[in-house]
Amino acid sequence: MLITHDTRCALDTVVDLVNTAPEDAAAPDGLSDVALLADFVRNHEISDVGELSEFDLSAVRKIRSRFTAVFGAPDPRTSAGLINDLVAAAGTTPRLTDHDGYDWHVHYFAPGASVADHLAADCGMALAFFVVAGEQERLRRCEAPDCRRAFVDLSRNRSRRYCDSRTCGNRLHVAAYRARRKEAAG
């Protein structure tokens, strides 16, 4: 599957957006205020976004929960329905653009769209490409028992199981190794 630069950026953005949601009632919300939303927009270089407000924060949190459902969808039909709803509500308006030093790419949000509509359109279309390509199973959640972070498995053989092999994956591999050594020792 060919993944263009703008699609990859949208995938990274939607994964990071989903992962701002608190995993439980005790965890902090990564988008708890407008300043954190502004940081998110700046860090992901989301273009054509004006002054952010509490309304924007609320709208982005709502689409975040809808994107979260896509990563938990049991099958492509469910994913397609969720993505269709997101993209349709955003009022997509595909257009070619070459801004900020990037070559030609497609934006799916309408000029002047809210940040929530911008995210719903561009990120929704990036996820749609995976469903169309029969790759919906690459939209995953970490399999570590104490982690449910979202990620996109871009490995060749679709074998990635953890959000980050250096933390979750390594921690579980070390624990399994120690358990085997303890069992062998006796």
JSON list of C-alpha atoms in Angstrom, two decimals:
[
{"chain": "A", "resi": 1, "resn": "MET", "atom": "CA", "xyz": [0.00, 0.00, 0.00]},
{"chain": "A", "resi": 2, "resn": "LEU", "atom": "CA", "xyz": [1.42, 3.36, -1.05]},
{"chain": "A", "resi": 3, "resn": "ILE", "atom": "CA", "xyz": [1.13, 5.94, 1.71]},
{"chain": "A", "resi": 4, "resn": "THR", "atom": "CA", "xyz": [1.76, 9.51, 0.60]},
{"chain": "A", "resi": 5, "resn": "HIS", "atom": "CA", "xyz": [3.37, 12.09, 2.85]},
{"chain": "A", "resi": 6, "resn": "ASP", "atom": "CA", "xyz": [0.08, 13.88, 3.58]},
{"chain": "A", "resi": 7, "resn": "THR", "atom": "CA", "xyz": [-1.70, 10.61, 4.34]},
{"chain": "A", "resi": 8, "resn": "ARG", "atom": "CA", "xyz": [1.12, 9.62, 6.72]},
{"chain": "A", "resi": 9, "resn": "CYS", "atom": "CA", "xyz": [0.87, 12.99, 8.46]},
{"chain": "A", "resi": 10, "resn": "ALA", "atom": "CA", "xyz": [-2.89, 12.55, 8.81]},
{"chain": "A", "resi": 11, "resn": "LEU", "atom": "CA", "xyz": [-2.40, 9.02, 10.20]},
{"chain": "A", "resi": 12, "resn": "ASP", "atom": "CA", "xyz": [0.14, 10.27, 12.74]},
{"chain": "A", "resi": 13, "resn": "THR", "atom": "CA", "xyz": [-2.24, 13.06, 13.68]},
{"chain": "A", "resi": 14, "resn": "VAL", "atom": "CA", "xyz": [-5.28, 10.83, 14.17]},
{"chain": "A", "resi": 15, "resn": "VAL", "atom": "CA", "xyz": [-3.27, 8.31, 16.22]},
{"chain": "A", "resi": 16, "resn": "ASP", "atom": "CA", "xyz": [-1.94, 11.10, 18.43]},
{"chain": "A", "resi": 17, "resn": "LEU", "atom": "CA", "xyz": [-5.43, 12.59, 18.71]},
{"chain": "A", "resi": 18, "resn": "VAL", "atom": "CA", "xyz": [-6.94, 9.28, 19.82]},
{"chain": "A", "resi": 19, "resn": "ASN", "atom": "CA", "xyz": [-4.09, 8.82, 22.28]},
{"chain": "A", "resi": 20, "resn": "THR", "atom": "CA", "xyz": [-4.84, 12.17, 23.98]},
{"chain": "A", "resi": 21, "resn": "ALA", "atom": "CA", "xyz": [-8.00, 10.61, 25.44]},
{"chain": "A", "resi": 22, "resn": "PRO", "atom": "CA", "xyz": [-7.64, 9.46, 29.04]},
{"chain": "A", "resi": 23, "resn": "GLU", "atom": "CA", "xyz": [-7.42, 5.67, 29.31]},
{"chain": "A", "resi": 24, "resn": "ASP", "atom": "CA", "xyz": [-9.38, 5.69, 32.57]},
{"chain": "A", "resi": 25, "resn": "ALA", "atom": "CA", "xyz": [-11.01, 8.11, 35.01]},
{"chain": "A", "resi": 26, "resn": "ALA", "atom": "CA", "xyz": [-7.73, 8.70, 36.86]},
{"chain": "A", "resi": 27, "resn": "ALA", "atom": "CA", "xyz": [-5.67, 9.53, 33.75]},
{"chain": "A", "resi": 28, "resn": "PRO", "atom": "CA", "xyz": [-5.31, 13.12, 32.55]},
{"chain": "A", "resi": 29, "resn": "ASP", "atom": "CA", "xyz": [-6.91, 14.29, 29.32]},
{"chain": "A", "resi": 30, "resn": "GLY", "atom": "CA", "xyz": [-4.26, 15.28, 26.77]},
{"chain": "A", "resi": 31, "resn": "LEU", "atom": "CA", "xyz": [-6.68, 17.92, 25.49]},
{"chain": "A", "resi": 32, "resn": "SER", "atom": "CA", "xyz": [-7.89, 19.34, 28.79]},
{"chain": "A", "resi": 33, "resn": "ASP", "atom": "CA", "xyz": [-7.82, 22.97, 27.66]},
{"chain": "A", "resi": 34, "resn": "VAL", "atom": "CA", "xyz": [-7.54, 25.25, 24.63]},
{"chain": "A", "resi": 35, "resn": "ALA", "atom": "CA", "xyz": [-3.80, 25.76, 25.18]},
{"chain": "A", "resi": 36, "resn": "LEU", "atom": "CA", "xyz": [-3.19, 22.01, 24.83]},
{"chain": "A", "resi": 37, "resn": "LEU", "atom": "CA", "xyz": [-5.33, 21.96, 21.69]},
{"chain": "A", "resi": 38, "resn": "ALA", "atom": "CA", "xyz": [-3.24, 24.85, 20.31]},
{"chain": "A", "resi": 39, "resn": "ASP", "atom": "CA", "xyz": [-0.08, 22.87, 21.10]},
{"chain": "A", "resi": 40, "resn": "PHE", "atom": "CA", "xyz": [-1.54, 19.83, 19.34]},
{"chain": "A", "resi": 41, "resn": "VAL", "atom": "CA", "xyz": [-2.39, 21.92, 16.25]},
{"chain": "A", "resi": 42, "resn": "ARG", "atom": "CA", "xyz": [1.08, 23.49, 16.21]},
{"chain": "A", "resi": 43, "resn": "ASN", "atom": "CA", "xyz": [2.96, 20.21, 16.82]},
{"chain": "A", "resi": 44, "resn": "HIS", "atom": "CA", "xyz": [1.09, 18.50, 13.98]},
{"chain": "A", "resi": 45, "resn": "GLU", "atom": "CA", "xyz": [1.47, 21.50, 11.68]},
{"chain": "A", "resi": 46, "resn": "ILE", "atom": "CA", "xyz": [-2.25, 21.60, 11.00]},
{"chain": "A", "resi": 47, "resn": "SER", "atom": "CA", "xyz": [-2.68, 24.38, 8.47]},
{"chain": "A", "resi": 48, "resn": "ASP", "atom": "CA", "xyz": [-5.43, 26.93, 7.95]},
{"chain": "A", "resi": 49, "resn": "VAL", "atom": "CA", "xyz": [-6.57, 27.00, 11.59]},
{"chain": "A", "resi": 50, "resn": "GLY", "atom": "CA", "xyz": [-7.64, 30.30, 13.09]},
{"chain": "A", "resi": 51, "resn": "GLU", "atom": "CA", "xyz": [-8.07, 31.33, 16.71]},
{"chain": "A", "resi": 52, "resn": "LEU", "atom": "CA", "xyz": [-9.07, 28.35, 18.85]},
{"chain": "A", "resi": 53, "resn": "SER", "atom": "CA", "xyz": [-11.88, 28.46, 21.41]},
{"chain": "A", "resi": 54, "resn": "GLU", "atom": "CA", "xyz": [-13.66, 26.30, 23.98]},
{"chain": "A", "resi": 55, "resn": "PHE", "atom": "CA", "xyz": [-16.13, 25.44, 21.21]},
{"chain": "A", "resi": 56, "resn": "ASP", "atom": "CA", "xyz": [-13.24, 24.06, 19.10]},
{"chain": "A", "resi": 57, "resn": "LEU", "atom": "CA", "xyz": [-11.96, 22.06, 22.07]},
{"chain": "A", "resi": 58, "resn": "SER", "atom": "CA", "xyz": [-15.39, 20.52, 22.64]},
{"chain": "A", "resi": 59, "resn": "ALA", "atom": "CA", "xyz": [-15.81, 19.71, 18.93]},
{"chain": "A", "resi": 60, "resn": "VAL", "atom": "CA", "xyz": [-12.35, 18.12, 18.69]},
{"chain": "A", "resi": 61, "resn": "ARG", "atom": "CA", "xyz": [-13.04, 15.97, 21.75]},
{"chain": "A", "resi": 62, "resn": "LYS", "atom": "CA", "xyz": [-16.27, 14.76, 20.11]},
{"chain": "A", "resi": 63, "resn": "ILE", "atom": "CA", "xyz": [-14.53, 13.72, 16.91]},
{"chain": "A", "resi": 64, "resn": "ARG", "atom": "CA", "xyz": [-11.73, 12.18, 18.98]},
{"chain": "A", "resi": 65, "resn": "SER", "atom": "CA", "xyz": [-14.25, 9.80, 20.52]},
{"chain": "A", "resi": 66, "resn": "ARG", "atom": "CA", "xyz": [-15.57, 8.98, 17.05]},
{"chain": "A", "resi": 67, "resn": "PHE", "atom": "CA", "xyz": [-12.04, 8.24, 15.79]},
{"chain": "A", "resi": 68, "resn": "THR", "atom": "CA", "xyz": [-11.49, 6.11, 18.89]},
{"chain": "A", "resi": 69, "resn": "ALA", "atom": "CA", "xyz": [-14.45, 4.01, 17.79]},
{"chain": "A", "resi": 70, "resn": "VAL", "atom": "CA", "xyz": [-12.81, 3.47, 14.38]},
{"chain": "A", "resi": 71, "resn": "PHE", "atom": "CA", "xyz": [-9.73, 1.97, 16.07]},
{"chain": "A", "resi": 72, "resn": "GLY", "atom": "CA", "xyz": [-11.99, -0.37, 18.03]},
{"chain": "A", "resi": 73, "resn": "ALA", "atom": "CA", "xyz": [-14.25, -1.32, 15.12]},
{"chain": "A", "resi": 74, "resn": "PRO", "atom": "CA", "xyz": [-14.65, -5.09, 14.73]},
{"chain": "A", "resi": 75, "resn": "ASP", "atom": "CA", "xyz": [-14.84, -5.13, 10.93]},
{"chain": "A", "resi": 76, "resn": "PRO", "atom": "CA", "xyz": [-14.42, -2.99, 7.79]},
{"chain": "A", "resi": 77, "resn": "ARG", "atom": "CA", "xyz": [-18.17, -2.37, 7.42]},
{"chain": "A", "resi": 78, "resn": "THR", "atom": "CA", "xyz": [-18.33, -0.84, 10.89]},
{"chain": "A", "resi": 79, "resn": "SER", "atom": "CA", "xyz": [-15.19, 1.22, 10.22]},
{"chain": "A", "resi": 80, "resn": "ALA", "atom": "CA", "xyz": [-16.61, 2.40, 6.90]},
{"chain": "A", "resi": 81, "resn": "GLY", "atom": "CA", "xyz": [-19.83, 3.55, 8.53]},
{"chain": "A", "resi": 82, "resn": "LEU", "atom": "CA", "xyz": [-17.98, 5.46, 11.25]},
{"chain": "A", "resi": 83, "resn": "ILE", "atom": "CA", "xyz": [-15.60, 7.06, 8.77]},
{"chain": "A", "resi": 84, "resn": "ASN", "atom": "CA", "xyz": [-18.42, 7.94, 6.35]},
{"chain": "A", "resi": 85, "resn": "ASP", "atom": "CA", "xyz": [-20.26, 9.73, 9.16]},
{"chain": "A", "resi": 86, "resn": "LEU", "atom": "CA", "xyz": [-17.14, 11.67, 10.19]},
{"chain": "A", "resi": 87, "resn": "VAL", "atom": "CA", "xyz": [-16.24, 12.72, 6.67]},
{"chain": "A", "resi": 88, "resn": "ALA", "atom": "CA", "xyz": [-19.81, 13.62, 5.69]},
{"chain": "A", "resi": 89, "resn": "ALA", "atom": "CA", "xyz": [-20.35, 15.75, 8.80]},
{"chain": "A", "resi": 90, "resn": "ALA", "atom": "CA", "xyz": [-17.12, 17.63, 8.04]},
{"chain": "A", "resi": 91, "resn": "GLY", "atom": "CA", "xyz": [-18.42, 18.71, 4.64]},
{"chain": "A", "resi": 92, "resn": "THR", "atom": "CA", "xyz": [-15.43, 17.51, 2.69]},
{"chain": "A", "resi": 93, "resn": "THR", "atom": "CA", "xyz": [-14.26, 19.60, -0.22]},
{"chain": "A", "resi": 94, "resn": "PRO", "atom": "CA", "xyz": [-11.23, 17.93, -1.84]},
{"chain": "A", "resi": 95, "resn": "ARG", "atom": "CA", "xyz": [-8.73, 20.38, -3.32]},
{"chain": "A", "resi": 96, "resn": "LEU", "atom": "CA", "xyz": [-5.12, 20.36, -4.41]},
{"chain": "A", "resi": 97, "resn": "THR", "atom": "CA", "xyz": [-2.71, 22.61, -2.55]},
{"chain": "A", "resi": 98, "resn": "ASP", "atom": "CA", "xyz": [1.04, 23.25, -2.25]},
{"chain": "A", "resi": 99, "resn": "HIS", "atom": "CA", "xyz": [1.67, 25.31, 0.87]},
{"chain": "A", "resi": 100, "resn": "ASP", "atom": "CA", "xyz": [4.38, 25.75, 3.47]},
{"chain": "A", "resi": 101, "resn": "GLY", "atom": "CA", "xyz": [7.08, 24.14, 1.33]},
{"chain": "A", "resi": 102, "resn": "TYR", "atom": "CA", "xyz": [5.16, 20.92, 0.69]},
{"chain": "A", "resi": 103, "resn": "ASP", "atom": "CA", "xyz": [4.62, 19.65, -2.83]},
{"chain": "A", "resi": 104, "resn": "TRP", "atom": "CA", "xyz": [1.14, 19.13, -4.24]},
{"chain": "A", "resi": 105, "resn": "HIS", "atom": "CA", "xyz": [-1.20, 17.21, -1.98]},
{"chain": "A", "resi": 106, "resn": "VAL", "atom": "CA", "xyz": [-4.92, 16.97, -1.33]},
{"chain": "A", "resi": 107, "resn": "HIS", "atom": "CA", "xyz": [-6.77, 18.67, 1.50]},
{"chain": "A", "resi": 108, "resn": "TYR", "atom": "CA", "xyz": [-10.24, 17.35, 2.11]},
{"chain": "A", "resi": 109, "resn": "PHE", "atom": "CA", "xyz": [-11.52, 20.08, 4.41]},
{"chain": "A", "resi": 110, "resn": "ALA", "atom": "CA", "xyz": [-13.33, 23.15, 3.12]},
{"chain": "A", "resi": 111, "resn": "PRO", "atom": "CA", "xyz": [-11.46, 26.48, 3.22]},
{"chain": "A", "resi": 112, "resn": "GLY", "atom": "CA", "xyz": [-12.14, 28.16, 6.56]},
{"chain": "A", "resi": 113, "resn": "ALA", "atom": "CA", "xyz": [-13.30, 24.90, 8.18]},
{"chain": "A", "resi": 114, "resn": "SER", "atom": "CA", "xyz": [-13.12, 24.50, 11.94]},
{"chain": "A", "resi": 115, "resn": "VAL", "atom": "CA", "xyz": [-10.22, 22.52, 13.35]},
{"chain": "A", "resi": 116, "resn": "ALA", "atom": "CA", "xyz": [-12.62, 19.67, 14.15]},
{"chain": "A", "resi": 117, "resn": "ASP", "atom": "CA", "xyz": [-13.92, 19.54, 10.57]},
{"chain": "A", "resi": 118, "resn": "HIS", "atom": "CA", "xyz": [-10.35, 19.79, 9.30]},
{"chain": "A", "resi": 119, "resn": "LEU", "atom": "CA", "xyz": [-9.32, 16.78, 11.40]},
{"chain": "A", "resi": 120, "resn": "ALA", "atom": "CA", "xyz": [-12.49, 14.82, 10.60]},
{"chain": "A", "resi": 121, "resn": "ALA", "atom": "CA", "xyz": [-12.03, 15.33, 6.85]},
{"chain": "A", "resi": 122, "resn": "ASP", "atom": "CA", "xyz": [-8.26, 14.82, 6.43]},
{"chain": "A", "resi": 123, "resn": "CYS", "atom": "CA", "xyz": [-7.82, 12.13, 9.09]},
{"chain": "A", "resi": 124, "resn": "GLY", "atom": "CA", "xyz": [-11.07, 10.43, 8.11]},
{"chain": "A", "resi": 125, "resn": "MET", "atom": "CA", "xyz": [-9.91, 10.18, 4.50]},
{"chain": "A", "resi": 126, "resn": "ALA", "atom": "CA", "xyz": [-6.53, 8.77, 5.58]},
{"chain": "A", "resi": 127, "resn": "LEU", "atom": "CA", "xyz": [-8.34, 6.04, 7.52]},
{"chain": "A", "resi": 128, "resn": "ALA", "atom": "CA", "xyz": [-10.72, 5.51, 4.59]},
{"chain": "A", "resi": 129, "resn": "PHE", "atom": "CA", "xyz": [-7.76, 4.65, 2.37]},
{"chain": "A", "resi": 130, "resn": "PHE", "atom": "CA", "xyz": [-6.92, 1.78, 4.73]},
{"chain": "A", "resi": 131, "resn": "VAL", "atom": "CA", "xyz": [-10.46, 0.40, 4.63]},
{"chain": "A", "resi": 132, "resn": "VAL", "atom": "CA", "xyz": [-10.56, 0.70, 0.81]},
{"chain": "A", "resi": 133, "resn": "ALA", "atom": "CA", "xyz": [-7.23, -1.14, 0.55]},
{"chain": "A", "resi": 134, "resn": "GLY", "atom": "CA", "xyz": [-8.53, -3.98, 2.75]},
{"chain": "A", "resi": 135, "resn": "GLU", "atom": "CA", "xyz": [-6.10, -2.97, 5.50]},
{"chain": "A", "resi": 136, "resn": "GLN", "atom": "CA", "xyz": [-8.51, -1.98, 8.28]},
{"chain": "A", "resi": 137, "resn": "GLU", "atom": "CA", "xyz": [-6.87, -4.53, 10.61]},
{"chain": "A", "resi": 138, "resn": "ARG", "atom": "CA", "xyz": [-3.77, -2.30, 10.64]},
{"chain": "A", "resi": 139, "resn": "LEU", "atom": "CA", "xyz": [-5.69, 0.21, 12.77]},
{"chain": "A", "resi": 140, "resn": "ARG", "atom": "CA", "xyz": [-4.92, -1.30, 16.15]},
{"chain": "A", "resi": 141, "resn": "ARG", "atom": "CA", "xyz": [-4.72, -0.95, 19.89]},
{"chain": "A", "resi": 142, "resn": "CYS", "atom": "CA", "xyz": [-1.66, -1.92, 21.89]},
{"chain": "A", "resi": 143, "resn": "GLU", "atom": "CA", "xyz": [-1.85, -5.50, 23.19]},
{"chain": "A", "resi": 144, "resn": "ALA", "atom": "CA", "xyz": [0.03, -4.74, 26.41]},
{"chain": "A", "resi": 145, "resn": "PRO", "atom": "CA", "xyz": [-2.37, -5.47, 29.29]},
{"chain": "A", "resi": 146, "resn": "ASP", "atom": "CA", "xyz": [-1.89, -2.03, 30.86]},
{"chain": "A", "resi": 147, "resn": "CYS", "atom": "CA", "xyz": [-1.93, -0.01, 27.63]},
{"chain": "A", "resi": 148, "resn": "ARG", "atom": "CA", "xyz": [-4.62, 0.62, 25.05]},
{"chain": "A", "resi": 149, "resn": "ARG", "atom": "CA", "xyz": [-2.88, 3.25, 22.91]},
{"chain": "A", "resi": 150, "resn": "ALA", "atom": "CA", "xyz": [-3.85, 3.37, 19.24]},
{"chain": "A", "resi": 151, "resn": "PHE", "atom": "CA", "xyz": [-1.36, 2.86, 16.42]},
{"chain": "A", "resi": 152, "resn": "VAL", "atom": "CA", "xyz": [-1.24, 2.05, 12.73]},
{"chain": "A", "resi": 153, "resn": "ASP", "atom": "CA", "xyz": [0.66, -1.15, 11.99]},
{"chain": "A", "resi": 154, "resn": "LEU", "atom": "CA", "xyz": [2.81, -0.33, 8.97]},
{"chain": "A", "resi": 155, "resn": "SER", "atom": "CA", "xyz": [4.97, -3.45, 9.25]},
{"chain": "A", "resi": 156, "resn": "ARG", "atom": "CA", "xyz": [5.23, -5.56, 6.11]},
{"chain": "A", "resi": 157, "resn": "ASN", "atom": "CA", "xyz": [3.65, -8.64, 7.59]},
{"chain": "A", "resi": 158, "resn": "ARG", "atom": "CA", "xyz": [1.10, -6.86, 9.82]},
{"chain": "A", "resi": 159, "resn": "SER", "atom": "CA", "xyz": [2.80, -8.27, 12.91]},
{"chain": "A", "resi": 160, "resn": "ARG", "atom": "CA", "xyz": [3.15, -5.22, 15.16]},
{"chain": "A", "resi": 161, "resn": "ARG", "atom": "CA", "xyz": [1.39, -5.81, 18.47]},
{"chain": "A", "resi": 162, "resn": "TYR", "atom": "CA", "xyz": [2.49, -2.93, 20.66]},
{"chain": "A", "resi": 163, "resn": "CYS", "atom": "CA", "xyz": [2.23, 0.83, 20.39]},
{"chain": "A", "resi": 164, "resn": "ASP", "atom": "CA", "xyz": [5.95, 1.20, 20.91]},
{"chain": "A", "resi": 165, "resn": "SER", "atom": "CA", "xyz": [8.33, -1.74, 20.85]},
{"chain": "A", "resi": 166, "resn": "ARG", "atom": "CA", "xyz": [10.82, 0.18, 23.02]},
{"chain": "A", "resi": 167, "resn": "THR", "atom": "CA", "xyz": [8.39, 0.52, 25.92]},
{"chain": "A", "resi": 168, "resn": "CYS", "atom": "CA", "xyz": [5.36, -1.76, 25.90]},
{"chain": "A", "resi": 169, "resn": "GLY", "atom": "CA", "xyz": [6.84, -4.45, 23.68]},
{"chain": "A", "resi": 170, "resn": "ASN", "atom": "CA", "xyz": [10.23, -4.49, 25.36]},
{"chain": "A", "resi": 171, "resn": "ARG", "atom": "CA", "xyz": [8.70, -4.52, 28.85]},
{"chain": "A", "resi": 172, "resn": "LEU", "atom": "CA", "xyz": [6.54, -7.55, 28.01]},
{"chain": "A", "resi": 173, "resn": "HIS", "atom": "CA", "xyz": [9.39, -9.38, 26.27]},
{"chain": "A", "resi": 174, "resn": "VAL", "atom": "CA", "xyz": [11.66, -8.86, 29.29]},
{"chain": "A", "resi": 175, "resn": "ALA", "atom": "CA", "xyz": [8.92, -10.08, 31.65]},
{"chain": "A", "resi": 176, "resn": "ALA", "atom": "CA", "xyz": [8.38, -13.21, 29.51]},
{"chain": "A", "resi": 177, "resn": "TYR", "atom": "CA", "xyz": [12.14, -13.85, 29.40]},
{"chain": "A", "resi": 178, "resn": "ARG", "atom": "CA", "xyz": [12.42, -13.54, 33.19]},
{"chain": "A", "resi": 179, "resn": "ALA", "atom": "CA", "xyz": [9.45, -15.87, 33.68]},
{"chain": "A", "resi": 180, "resn": "ARG", "atom": "CA", "xyz": [11.05, -18.49, 31.41]},
{"chain": "A", "resi": 181, "resn": "ARG", "atom": "CA", "xyz": [14.37, -18.20, 33.26]},
{"chain": "A", "resi": 182, "resn": "LYS", "atom": "CA", "xyz": [12.64, -18.51, 36.64]},
{"chain": "A", "resi": 183, "resn": "GLU", "atom": "CA", "xyz": [10.72, -21.57, 35.43]},
{"chain": "A", "resi": 184, "resn": "ALA", "atom": "CA", "xyz": [13.88, -23.18, 34.01]},
{"chain": "A", "resi": 185, "resn": "ALA", "atom": "CA", "xyz": [15.76, -22.53, 37.27]},
{"chain": "A", "resi": 186, "resn": "GLY", "atom": "CA", "xyz": [13.15, -24.20, 39.07]}
]
